[in-house]
CSV table of C-alpha atoms in Angstrom, one decimal:
chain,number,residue,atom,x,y,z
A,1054,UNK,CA,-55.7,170.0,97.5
A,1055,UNK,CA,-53.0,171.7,95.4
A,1056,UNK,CA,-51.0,168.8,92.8
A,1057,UNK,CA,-47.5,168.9,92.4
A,1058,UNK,CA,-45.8,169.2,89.8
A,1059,UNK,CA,-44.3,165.6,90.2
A,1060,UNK,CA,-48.2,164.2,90.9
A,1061,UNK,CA,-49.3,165.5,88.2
A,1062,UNK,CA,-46.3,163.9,85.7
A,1063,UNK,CA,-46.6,160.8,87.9
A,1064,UNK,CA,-50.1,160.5,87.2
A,1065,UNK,CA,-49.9,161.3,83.4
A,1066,UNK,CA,-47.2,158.9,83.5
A,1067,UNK,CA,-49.6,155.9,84.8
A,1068,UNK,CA,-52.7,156.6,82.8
A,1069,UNK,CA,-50.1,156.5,79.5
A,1070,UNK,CA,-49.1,153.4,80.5
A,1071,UNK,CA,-52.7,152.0,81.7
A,1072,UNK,CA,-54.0,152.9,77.7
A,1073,UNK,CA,-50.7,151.2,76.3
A,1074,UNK,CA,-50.9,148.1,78.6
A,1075,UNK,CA,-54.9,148.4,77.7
A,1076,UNK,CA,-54.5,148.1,73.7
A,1077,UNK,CA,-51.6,145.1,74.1
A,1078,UNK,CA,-54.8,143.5,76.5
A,1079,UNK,CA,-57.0,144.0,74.0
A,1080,UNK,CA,-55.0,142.3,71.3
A,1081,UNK,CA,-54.4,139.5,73.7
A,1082,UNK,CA,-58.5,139.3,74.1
A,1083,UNK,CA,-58.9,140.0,70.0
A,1084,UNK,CA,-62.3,138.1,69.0
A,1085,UNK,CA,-63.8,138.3,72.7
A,1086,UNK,CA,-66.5,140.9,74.0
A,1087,UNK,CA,-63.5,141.7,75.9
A,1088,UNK,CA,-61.6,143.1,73.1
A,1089,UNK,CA,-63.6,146.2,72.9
A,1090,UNK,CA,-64.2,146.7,76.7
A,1091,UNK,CA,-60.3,147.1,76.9
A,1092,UNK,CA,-60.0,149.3,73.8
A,1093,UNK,CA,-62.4,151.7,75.1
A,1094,UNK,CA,-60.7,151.4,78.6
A,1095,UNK,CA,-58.0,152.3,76.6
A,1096,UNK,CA,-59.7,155.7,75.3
A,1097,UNK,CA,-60.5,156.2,78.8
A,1098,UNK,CA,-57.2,156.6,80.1
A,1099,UNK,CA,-55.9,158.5,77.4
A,1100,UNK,CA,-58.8,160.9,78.1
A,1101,UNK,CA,-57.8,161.3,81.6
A,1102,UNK,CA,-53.5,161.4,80.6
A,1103,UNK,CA,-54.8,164.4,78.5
A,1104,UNK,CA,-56.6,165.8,82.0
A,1105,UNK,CA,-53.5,165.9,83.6
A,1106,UNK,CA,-51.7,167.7,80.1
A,1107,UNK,CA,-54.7,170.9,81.1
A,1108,UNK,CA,-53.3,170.3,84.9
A,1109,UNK,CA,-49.5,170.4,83.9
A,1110,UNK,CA,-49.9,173.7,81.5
A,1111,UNK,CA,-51.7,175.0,84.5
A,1112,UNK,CA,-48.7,174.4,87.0
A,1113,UNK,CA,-46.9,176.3,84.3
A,1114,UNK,CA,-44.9,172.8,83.1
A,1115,UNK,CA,-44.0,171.5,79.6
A,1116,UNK,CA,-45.9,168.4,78.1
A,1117,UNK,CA,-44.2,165.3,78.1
A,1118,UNK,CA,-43.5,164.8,74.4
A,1119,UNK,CA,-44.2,161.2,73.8
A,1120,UNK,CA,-44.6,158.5,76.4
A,1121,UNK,CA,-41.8,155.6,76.9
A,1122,UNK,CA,-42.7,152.6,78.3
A,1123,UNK,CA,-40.5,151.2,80.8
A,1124,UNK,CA,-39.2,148.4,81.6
A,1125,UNK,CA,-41.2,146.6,84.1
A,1126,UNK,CA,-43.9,147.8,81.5
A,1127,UNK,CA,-42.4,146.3,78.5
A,1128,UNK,CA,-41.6,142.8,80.5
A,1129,UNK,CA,-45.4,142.5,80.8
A,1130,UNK,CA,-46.2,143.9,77.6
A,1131,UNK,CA,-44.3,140.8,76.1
A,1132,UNK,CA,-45.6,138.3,78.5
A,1133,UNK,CA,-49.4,138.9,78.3
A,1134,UNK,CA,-49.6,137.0,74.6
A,1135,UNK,CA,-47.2,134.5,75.7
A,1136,UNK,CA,-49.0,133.6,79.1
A,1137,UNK,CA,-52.3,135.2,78.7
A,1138,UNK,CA,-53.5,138.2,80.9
A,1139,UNK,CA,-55.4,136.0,83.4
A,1140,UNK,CA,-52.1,134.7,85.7
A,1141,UNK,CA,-50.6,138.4,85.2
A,1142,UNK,CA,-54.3,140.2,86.1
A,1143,UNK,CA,-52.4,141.0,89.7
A,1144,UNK,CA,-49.5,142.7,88.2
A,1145,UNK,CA,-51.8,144.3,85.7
A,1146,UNK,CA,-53.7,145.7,88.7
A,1147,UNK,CA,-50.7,147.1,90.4
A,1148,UNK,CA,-50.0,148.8,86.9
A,1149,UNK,CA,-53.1,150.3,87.2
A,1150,UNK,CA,-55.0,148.4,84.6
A,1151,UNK,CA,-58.7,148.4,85.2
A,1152,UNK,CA,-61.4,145.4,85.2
A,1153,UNK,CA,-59.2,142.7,86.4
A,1154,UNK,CA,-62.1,141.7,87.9
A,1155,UNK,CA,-63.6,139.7,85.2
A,1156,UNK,CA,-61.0,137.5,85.1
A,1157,UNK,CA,-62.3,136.2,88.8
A,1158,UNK,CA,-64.0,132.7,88.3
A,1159,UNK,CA,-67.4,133.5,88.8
A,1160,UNK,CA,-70.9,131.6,87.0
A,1161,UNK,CA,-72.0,133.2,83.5
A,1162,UNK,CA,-75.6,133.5,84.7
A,1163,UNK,CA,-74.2,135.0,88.1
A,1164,UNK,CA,-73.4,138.7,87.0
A,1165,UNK,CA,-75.2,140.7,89.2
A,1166,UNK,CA,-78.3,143.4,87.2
A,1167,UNK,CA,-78.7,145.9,90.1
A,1168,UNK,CA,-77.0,147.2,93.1
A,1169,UNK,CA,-78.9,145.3,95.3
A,1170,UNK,CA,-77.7,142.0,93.9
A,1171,UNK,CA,-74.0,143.7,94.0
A,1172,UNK,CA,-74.1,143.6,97.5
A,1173,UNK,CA,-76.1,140.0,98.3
A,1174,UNK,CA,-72.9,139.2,96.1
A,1175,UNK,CA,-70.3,140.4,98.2
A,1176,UNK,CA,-70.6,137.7,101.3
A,1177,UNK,CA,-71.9,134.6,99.6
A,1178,UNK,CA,-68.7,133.1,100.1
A,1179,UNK,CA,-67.6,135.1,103.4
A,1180,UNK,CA,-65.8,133.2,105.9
A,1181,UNK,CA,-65.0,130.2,103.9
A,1182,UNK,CA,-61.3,131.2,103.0
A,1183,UNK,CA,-60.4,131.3,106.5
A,1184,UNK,CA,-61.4,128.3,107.1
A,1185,UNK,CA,-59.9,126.4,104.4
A,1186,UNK,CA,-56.4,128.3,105.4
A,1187,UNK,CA,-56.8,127.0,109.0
A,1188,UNK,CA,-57.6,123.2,107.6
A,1189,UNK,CA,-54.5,123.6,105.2
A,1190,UNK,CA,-52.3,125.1,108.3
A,1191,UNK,CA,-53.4,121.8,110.4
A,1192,UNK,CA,-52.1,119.5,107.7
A,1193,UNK,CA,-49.1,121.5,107.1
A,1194,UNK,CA,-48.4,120.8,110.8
A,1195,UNK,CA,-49.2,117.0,110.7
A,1196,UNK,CA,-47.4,116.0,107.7
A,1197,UNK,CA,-44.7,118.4,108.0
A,1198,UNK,CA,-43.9,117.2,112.0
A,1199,UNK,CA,-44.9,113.3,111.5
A,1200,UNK,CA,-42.6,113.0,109.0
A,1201,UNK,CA,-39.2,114.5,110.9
A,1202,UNK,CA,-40.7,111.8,113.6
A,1203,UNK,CA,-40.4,109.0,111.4
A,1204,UNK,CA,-37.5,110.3,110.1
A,1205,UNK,CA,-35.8,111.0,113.2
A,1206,UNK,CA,-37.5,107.3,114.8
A,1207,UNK,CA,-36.0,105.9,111.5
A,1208,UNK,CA,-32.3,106.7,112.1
A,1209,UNK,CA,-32.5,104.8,115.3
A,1210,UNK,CA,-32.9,107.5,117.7
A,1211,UNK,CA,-34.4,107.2,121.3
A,1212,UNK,CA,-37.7,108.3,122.6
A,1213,UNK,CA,-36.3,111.1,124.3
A,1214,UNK,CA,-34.6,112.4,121.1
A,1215,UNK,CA,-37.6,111.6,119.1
A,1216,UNK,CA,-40.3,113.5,121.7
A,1217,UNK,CA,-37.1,116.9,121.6
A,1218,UNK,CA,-37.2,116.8,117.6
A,1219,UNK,CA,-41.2,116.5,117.6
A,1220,UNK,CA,-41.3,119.8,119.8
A,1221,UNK,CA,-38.4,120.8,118.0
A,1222,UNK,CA,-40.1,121.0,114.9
A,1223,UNK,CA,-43.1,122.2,116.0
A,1224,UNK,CA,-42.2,125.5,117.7
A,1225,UNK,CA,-40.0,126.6,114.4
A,1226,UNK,CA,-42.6,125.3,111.8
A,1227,UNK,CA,-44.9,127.3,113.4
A,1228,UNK,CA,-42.7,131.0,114.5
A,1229,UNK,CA,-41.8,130.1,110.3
A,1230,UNK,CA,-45.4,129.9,109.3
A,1231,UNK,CA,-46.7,133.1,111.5
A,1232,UNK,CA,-43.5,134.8,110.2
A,1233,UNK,CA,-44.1,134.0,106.4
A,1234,UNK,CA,-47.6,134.7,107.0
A,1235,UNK,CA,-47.5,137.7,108.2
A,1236,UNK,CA,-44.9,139.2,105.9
A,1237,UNK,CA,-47.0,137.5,103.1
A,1238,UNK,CA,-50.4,139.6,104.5
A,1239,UNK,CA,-48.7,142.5,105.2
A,1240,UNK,CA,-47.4,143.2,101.6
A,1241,UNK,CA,-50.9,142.1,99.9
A,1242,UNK,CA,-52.2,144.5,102.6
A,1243,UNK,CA,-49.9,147.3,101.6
A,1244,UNK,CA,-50.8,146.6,98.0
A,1245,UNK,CA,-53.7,146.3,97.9
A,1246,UNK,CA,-54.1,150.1,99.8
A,1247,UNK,CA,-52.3,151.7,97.8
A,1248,UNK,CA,-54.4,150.9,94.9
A,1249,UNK,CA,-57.5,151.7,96.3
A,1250,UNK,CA,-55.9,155.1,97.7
A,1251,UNK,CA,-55.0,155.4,93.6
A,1252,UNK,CA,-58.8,155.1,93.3
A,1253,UNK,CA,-60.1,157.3,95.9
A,1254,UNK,CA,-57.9,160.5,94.3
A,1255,UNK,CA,-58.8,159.0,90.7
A,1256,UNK,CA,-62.3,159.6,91.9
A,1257,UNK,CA,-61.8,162.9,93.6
A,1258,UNK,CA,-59.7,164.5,90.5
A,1259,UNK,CA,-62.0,163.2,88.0
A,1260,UNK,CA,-65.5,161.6,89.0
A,1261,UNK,CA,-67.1,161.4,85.6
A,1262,UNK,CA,-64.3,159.6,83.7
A,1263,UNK,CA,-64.7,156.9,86.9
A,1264,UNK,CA,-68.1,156.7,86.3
A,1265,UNK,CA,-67.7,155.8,82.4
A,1266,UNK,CA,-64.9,153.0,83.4
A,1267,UNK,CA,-67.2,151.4,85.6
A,1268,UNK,CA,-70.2,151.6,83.3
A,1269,UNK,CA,-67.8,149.8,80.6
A,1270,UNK,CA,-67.2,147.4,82.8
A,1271,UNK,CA,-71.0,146.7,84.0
A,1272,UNK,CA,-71.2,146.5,79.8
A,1273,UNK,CA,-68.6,143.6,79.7
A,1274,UNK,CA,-70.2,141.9,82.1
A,1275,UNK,CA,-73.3,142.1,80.2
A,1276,UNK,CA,-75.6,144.4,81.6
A,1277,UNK,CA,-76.6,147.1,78.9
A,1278,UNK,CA,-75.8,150.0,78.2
A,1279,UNK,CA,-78.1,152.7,79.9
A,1280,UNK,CA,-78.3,150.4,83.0
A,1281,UNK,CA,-74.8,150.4,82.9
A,1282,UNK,CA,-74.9,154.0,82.6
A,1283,UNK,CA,-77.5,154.5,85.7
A,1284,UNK,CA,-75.5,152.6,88.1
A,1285,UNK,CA,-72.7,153.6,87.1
A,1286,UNK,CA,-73.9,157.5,88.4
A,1287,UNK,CA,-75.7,156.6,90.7
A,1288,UNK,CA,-72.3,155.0,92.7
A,1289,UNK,CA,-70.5,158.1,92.3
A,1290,UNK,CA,-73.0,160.6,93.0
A,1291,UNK,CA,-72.1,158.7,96.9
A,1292,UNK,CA,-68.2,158.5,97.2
A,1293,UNK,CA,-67.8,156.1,99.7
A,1294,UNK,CA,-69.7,153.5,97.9
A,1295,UNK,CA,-68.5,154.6,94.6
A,1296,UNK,CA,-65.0,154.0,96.3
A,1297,UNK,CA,-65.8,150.6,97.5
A,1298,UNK,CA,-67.0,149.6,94.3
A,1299,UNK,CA,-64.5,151.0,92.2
A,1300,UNK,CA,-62.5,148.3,93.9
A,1301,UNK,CA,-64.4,145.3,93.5
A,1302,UNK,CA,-65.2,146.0,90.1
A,1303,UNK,CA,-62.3,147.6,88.6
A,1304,UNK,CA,-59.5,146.1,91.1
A,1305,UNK,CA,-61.3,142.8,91.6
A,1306,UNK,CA,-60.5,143.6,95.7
A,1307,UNK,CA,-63.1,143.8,98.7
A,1308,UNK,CA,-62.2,146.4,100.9
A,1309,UNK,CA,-63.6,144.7,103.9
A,1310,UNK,CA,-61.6,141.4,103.6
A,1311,UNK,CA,-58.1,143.0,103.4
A,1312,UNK,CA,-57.1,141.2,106.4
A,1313,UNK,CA,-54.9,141.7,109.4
A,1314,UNK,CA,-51.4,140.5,109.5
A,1315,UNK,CA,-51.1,140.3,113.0
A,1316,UNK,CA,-54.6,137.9,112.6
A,1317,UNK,CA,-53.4,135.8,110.0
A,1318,UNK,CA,-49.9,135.2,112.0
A,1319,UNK,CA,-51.5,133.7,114.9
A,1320,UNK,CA,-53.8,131.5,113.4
A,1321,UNK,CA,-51.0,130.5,111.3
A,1322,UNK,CA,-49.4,129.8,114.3
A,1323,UNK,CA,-51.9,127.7,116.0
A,1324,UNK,CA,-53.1,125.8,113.3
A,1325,UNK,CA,-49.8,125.0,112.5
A,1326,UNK,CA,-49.3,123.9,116.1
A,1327,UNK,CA,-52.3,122.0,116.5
A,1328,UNK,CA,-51.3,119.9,113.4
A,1329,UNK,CA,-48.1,119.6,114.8
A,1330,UNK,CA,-48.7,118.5,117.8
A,1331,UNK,CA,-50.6,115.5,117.0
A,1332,UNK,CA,-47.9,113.3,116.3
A,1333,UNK,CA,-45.9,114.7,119.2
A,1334,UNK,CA,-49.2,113.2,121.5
A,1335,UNK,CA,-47.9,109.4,121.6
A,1336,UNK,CA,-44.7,110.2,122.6
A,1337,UNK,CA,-46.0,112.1,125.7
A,1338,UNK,CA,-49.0,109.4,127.0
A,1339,UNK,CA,-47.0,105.7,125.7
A,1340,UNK,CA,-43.4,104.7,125.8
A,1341,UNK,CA,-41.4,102.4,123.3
A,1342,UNK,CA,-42.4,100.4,120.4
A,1343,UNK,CA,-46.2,101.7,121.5
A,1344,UNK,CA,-45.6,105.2,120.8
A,1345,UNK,CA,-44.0,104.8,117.3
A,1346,UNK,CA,-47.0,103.3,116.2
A,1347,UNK,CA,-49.5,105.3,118.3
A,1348,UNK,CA,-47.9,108.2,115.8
A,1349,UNK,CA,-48.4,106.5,112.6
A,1350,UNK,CA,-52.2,105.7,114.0
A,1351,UNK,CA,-52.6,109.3,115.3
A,1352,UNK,CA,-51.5,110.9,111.5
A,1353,UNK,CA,-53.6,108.3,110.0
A,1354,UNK,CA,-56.9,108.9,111.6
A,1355,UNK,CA,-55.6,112.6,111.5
A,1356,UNK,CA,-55.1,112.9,107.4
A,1357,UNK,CA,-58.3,111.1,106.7
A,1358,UNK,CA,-60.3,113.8,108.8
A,1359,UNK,CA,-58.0,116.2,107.1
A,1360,UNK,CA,-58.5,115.1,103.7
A,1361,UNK,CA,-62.7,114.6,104.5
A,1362,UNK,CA,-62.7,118.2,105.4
A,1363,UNK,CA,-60.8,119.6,102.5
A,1364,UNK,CA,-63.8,117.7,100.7
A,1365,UNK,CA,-65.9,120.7,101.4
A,1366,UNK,CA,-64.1,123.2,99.4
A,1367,UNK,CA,-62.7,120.6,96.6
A,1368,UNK,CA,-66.5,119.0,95.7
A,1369,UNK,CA,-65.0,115.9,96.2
A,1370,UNK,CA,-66.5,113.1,98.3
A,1371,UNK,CA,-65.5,113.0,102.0
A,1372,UNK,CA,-64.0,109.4,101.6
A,1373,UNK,CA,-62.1,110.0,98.2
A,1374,UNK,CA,-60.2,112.8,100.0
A,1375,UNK,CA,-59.8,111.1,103.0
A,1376,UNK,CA,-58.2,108.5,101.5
A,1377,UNK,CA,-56.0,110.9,99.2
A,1378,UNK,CA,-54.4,112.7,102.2
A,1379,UNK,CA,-53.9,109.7,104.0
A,1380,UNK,CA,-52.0,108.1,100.8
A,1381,UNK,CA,-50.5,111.4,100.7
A,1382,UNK,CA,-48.9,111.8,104.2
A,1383,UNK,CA,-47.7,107.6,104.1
A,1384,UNK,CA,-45.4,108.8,101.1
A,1385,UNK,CA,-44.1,111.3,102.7
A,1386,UNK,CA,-43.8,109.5,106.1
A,1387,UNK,CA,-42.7,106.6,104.3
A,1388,UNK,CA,-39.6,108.3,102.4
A,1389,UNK,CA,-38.9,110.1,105.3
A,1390,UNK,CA,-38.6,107.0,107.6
A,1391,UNK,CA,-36.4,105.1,105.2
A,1392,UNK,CA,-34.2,108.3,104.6
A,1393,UNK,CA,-33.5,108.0,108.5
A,1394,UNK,CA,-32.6,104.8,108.4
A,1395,UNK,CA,-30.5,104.9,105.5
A,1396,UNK,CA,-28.5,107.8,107.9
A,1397,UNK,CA,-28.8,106.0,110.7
A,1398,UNK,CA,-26.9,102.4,109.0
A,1399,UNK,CA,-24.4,105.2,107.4
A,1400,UNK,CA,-24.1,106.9,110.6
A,1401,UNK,CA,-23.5,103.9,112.9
C-alpha cells in the first residue's frame, strides 16, 4: 500500500511525540527498572520517526526540521510528575505510548515466562466484570428508585402517585443507564480500535522494530533478555497473534473483550430495571400503610443480598457487606424521606 505524504508526516509526527512523552516517563519512573525500559522505548521510537524521514525523502518531501510538541502533548507532559503516569496510562495509550500495560495490577510472581502461560493468562478472570456490572446495575436501580419512593411517600403523597413515580423513575433510570452506557462503550470501543488498527500498520510498515518493543517490555516484566528476544520473534513471524499481543502487552487491551455497545445497553437496561422494580413490588400486591413498609422490607432484604454479593469481588465477608449496603441505602432512603416531608409541610 502506497503512504501519503500526510501518513507519513502524521506518523513521524506520533512516533516524535511517543520518544518525547517516553523520556518525561522515564524521569517520572527515575530509580525504577522502569526507568530504562522507557528510555530505550524512547530510542525505539525515534528509530522508527527516522523510518519515516527515509519514507518522506522517498515521496520527494522535506524533513520536518525539529519536532514541537503540542498542546494536548505538553498538558500531559506537565501532569505525569505531578500525578504520576499510572491514572494518565489511558491517555498515554491514546498518545501512542507503549507498555501501559505494566501499570495493570497484576501479582509480582504472576508474570507469565512463555507463551503458553500468556494465553492460560488471558481468561483467568473472564466473565467476572460482567457480572459485577450487572450486580452494581441492580443496586443502582434499588437505591436510586427506593429512595424517590420514600421521598415521594414522604411529602404525603398517595399510593397511586407513589406506585406512577416508582414506574416513573424506573423507565427513565433505566433508558438513562442504557443510553450512558452505550455512549460510554461505544467511545472506549472506538478507542480502543483505533489503537490497535495503529498497531496492525505499525507492524506491517516495520515488523522488527515491533518485535524489539515487545521484547523490552517482556525485559521489564522480568523475563530475560534472549527469552525476551525469542518470543518476541517468534510473535511476529505470525501477524495475527503478533497483533493480538502487541495489544495486550503494549496497549494493556484484549482484543476479544472490547465489548458491544448495543450488549452493554441492554443489560444496563435490565439490571437497572430489575433493581428498580423491587421497590415498586409492594405497591402493586398491598395497599396503605402495608405497602410503605413492604418497600422499606423489600430494599432491606434487597441491599443485604446486594452488598453479600459484591462480597465476591471486594474479599470482604458476605455479612460485613451486607450490612454496609444496607446502612448505605437507609441513609440515603432516610434523607430522602425526610427531604419529602420537609416539601410536603412547605408545600401544604
Amino acid at each position: 500500500m502506497q503512504t501519503s505524504p500526510t501518513q507519513a508526516l502524521e506518523s513521524w509526527h506520533e512516533e516524535k511525540r511517543s520518544a518525547w512523552l517516553y523520556r518525561i516517563v522515564s524521569d517520572a519512573e527515575s530509580g525504577s527498572t522502569r526507568q530504562v525500559l522507557f528510555l530505550e522505548l524512547a530510542q525505539a521510537a525515534d528509530t522508527q520517526a527516522a523510518l519515516w524521514e527515509a519514507e518522506m525523502t522517498k515521496l520527494g518531501m522535506a524533513k520536518p526540521a525539529r519536532f514541537v510538541p503540542d498542546a494536548r502533548a505538553r498538558l500531559v507532559a506537565w501532569l505525569i510528575p505531578r500525578v504520576g503516569v499510572r491514572p494518565l496510562k489511558g491517555i498515554l495509550a491514546a498518545m501512542k505510548v507503549r507498555g501501559m500495560s505494566l501499570y495493570h495490577a497484576a501479582a509480582p510472581h504472576s508474570t507469565p515466562v512463555n507463551l503458553e502461560q500468556m494465553r492460560a493468562e488471558r481468561h483467568k478472570n473472564a466473565g467476572s466484570g460482567n457480572l459485577r456490572a450487572a450486580v452494581f446495575g441492580v443496586n443502582d436501580g434499588l437505591i436510586s428508585n427506593a429512595s424517590l419512593i420514600l421521598g415521594v411517600a414522604g411529602a404525603g403523597a398517595g399510593a397511586d402517585m407513589i406506585l406512577l413515580s416508582g414506574i416513573a423513575g424506573l423507565l427513565a433510570g433505566a433508558f438513562s443507564m442504557a443510553a450512558g452506557e452505550y455512549v460510554s462503550m461505544r467511545s472506549q470501543r472506538e478507542f480502543h480500535e483505533y489503537q490497535i488498527s495503529l498497531e496492525r500498520e505499525e507492524l506491517d510498515q516495520y515488523p522488527q522494530e515491533e518485535a524489539a518493543e515487545l521484547a523490552l517490555i517482556y525485559q521489564a516484566k522480568g523475563i530475560g533478555k534472549e527469552e525476551s528476544n525469542r518470543m518476541a520473534q517468534a510473535l511476529i513471524a505470525d501477524p495475527d497473534r503478533a497483533l493480538d499481543t502487541l495489544a495486550r502487552e503494549e496497549l494493556g487491551l484484549n482484543p476479544d473483550e472490547l465489548g458491544s455497545p448495543w450488549g452493554a445497553a441492554i443489560s444496563s437496561f435490565f439490571a437497572f430495571a430489575v433493581g428498580a422494580f423491587l421497590p415498586v413490588l409492594p405497591y402493586l400486591l398491598l395497599t396503605g400503610a402495608n405497602a410503605f413498609y413492604g418497600v422499606m422490607a423489600t430494599t432491606g432484604i434487597s441491599l443485604f443480598g446486594v452488598g453479600a454479593a459484591l462480597s465476591l469481588f471486594t474479599g470482604r465477608g458476605a455479612l460485613a457487606g451486607g450490612m454496609r449496603m444496607l446502612l448505605i441505602g437507609a441513609g440515603a432512603g432516610a434523607a430522602t424521606w425526610l427531604i419529602g416531608k420537609g416539601m410536603g409541610v412547605a408545600l401544604g
